[in-house]
Amino acid sequence: MITEKNKIRPLCLSFRTPPSNRPQAILISKMAPEWIAQGVNPIIVTYDAGGDWDIKAPVYKISQFEINKYLGKIPFVHGFFRNQYYKIILTEAEEIIKKHNLNMIFSFSNPQESNIIGAMLKKRLNIPFVSYFSDPWYDYPYDPPLRPWTAGKILRQERFVVKNSDKVVFVNNQARELIMKKFPLLWKEKAEVIPHCYDLKDYPETKRDDKDKYIFSYIGIFYKDRNPEVFFMAFQKIFKEHAELKNKVEIRIIGMSNNYTGYDIKDVEKAVNKYGLEENVKLIPPVSYKESLRYMKLSDCLIVLDLNIPQSPFLPSKVVDYAGSGSIILGITPEDSPARDFLNNLGHKVFNYSQADELAVYLKKLILGEIKISVNQDFLKKYDVKNTTAKLMGIFKEVLGKK
């Protein structure tokens, strides 16, 4: 138990917070209330991006950096104005730290700006600093290759953050290894893994009225290299061989609305038509996080589609939310991904992108009720927000003890 003598008083730099529906906002919405439940009272700094977070902790809002797009193209001008912005934010943050007598800093990315500002505060004030990487930064595999100057700048910034961190938190081992392999061996000793979490209190009570259908659900967006075609292909095969099953299946695609990933709603509709699934696929617009949890609970099987790249460093927080719902999960992932490791350890079935035929056999068995899943509850509990928070509090105590 945390006593007054060893009280943890953190400044939490989390620039995406509720009511935003972005992944980082959803994650901190689970984490921060549990900090409070475990005796830690954070002071939160976030972007002034609209809406107030109903949480029992002080929330300070800062402006987000902006610059005229034409002015920003002039050499060195963008860097000059961003440095001026950092000076303002550092002054504001330092005043908050002094006002509340805070004794440590926790920066929660993305955006990575939180880690940069956290490292700057550590350098200025010399108080314990824990940085958090939910995703790779310099090594991020989704984006096209960076220009040498941009890549060099990001690498220098990442190095600055890691160097000034007392501890660096990653969400899985693959991400930790990918990022830390560039740095000195002594720095690697700072690296810790705390996975994404679920909170059982967040899931609503649900009641199924349409038990005559087997409901498969996918929640989220697609990318060109992470699309539903292998999944649709398997259903086409099932219905061609077992036409009687076609009216027993509903496939829900929830929240598929974007124009920035290279695979939008029109591509989904085209794939639905290509595989003859017009009667089965139901496209549902984006929903709130709480509503997405309701859809998870109402589903018989939840689908994970992982990016089809070797040595993927990603375990999406959505997959952990899937696990907390209690529904069956089916993964389509590369062989060496964190998502595959997670699902295998839980006891769920995983396929790769070349196994459409095997996938079809398994889906048919699910529909017919021939598959029973026994979830490894001891493994699942490691991802409960109570347990991930306790581990993070242990790291906070460790860095405070080294002061």
Coordinates of N, CA, C and O in Angstrom, one line a residue, residues 8 12 149 234 276 315 336 338:
I8 N 3.4 8.7 -4.4 CA 3.8 8.9 -5.7 C 2.9 10.1 -6.2 O 1.7 10.0 -6.2
C12 N 1.3 13.6 -15.3 CA 1.1 12.7 -16.4 C 0.8 13.5 -17.7 O -0.2 14.2 -17.8
W149 N 17.2 13.3 -43.8 CA 17.2 14.4 -42.8 C 16.1 14.2 -41.7 O 16.3 14.3 -40.5
A234 N -12.6 -17.1 -47.3 CA -12.9 -18.3 -46.5 C -14.4 -18.5 -46.4 O -14.9 -19.6 -46.6
G276 N -19.5 -12.4 -52.9 CA -20.9 -12.7 -52.8 C -21.4 -12.7 -51.4 O -22.2 -13.6 -51.1
L315 N 0.9 -5.1 -30.8 CA -0.2 -5.8 -30.2 C -1.3 -4.7 -30.0 O -1.3 -4.0 -29.0
D336 N 5.2 -14.5 -36.4 CA 6.0 -14.1 -35.2 C 5.5 -12.8 -34.6 O 6.3 -12.0 -34.1
P338 N 3.3 -10.2 -32.0 CA 2.8 -10.2 -30.6 C 1.4 -10.6 -30.5 O 1.0 -11.3 -29.5

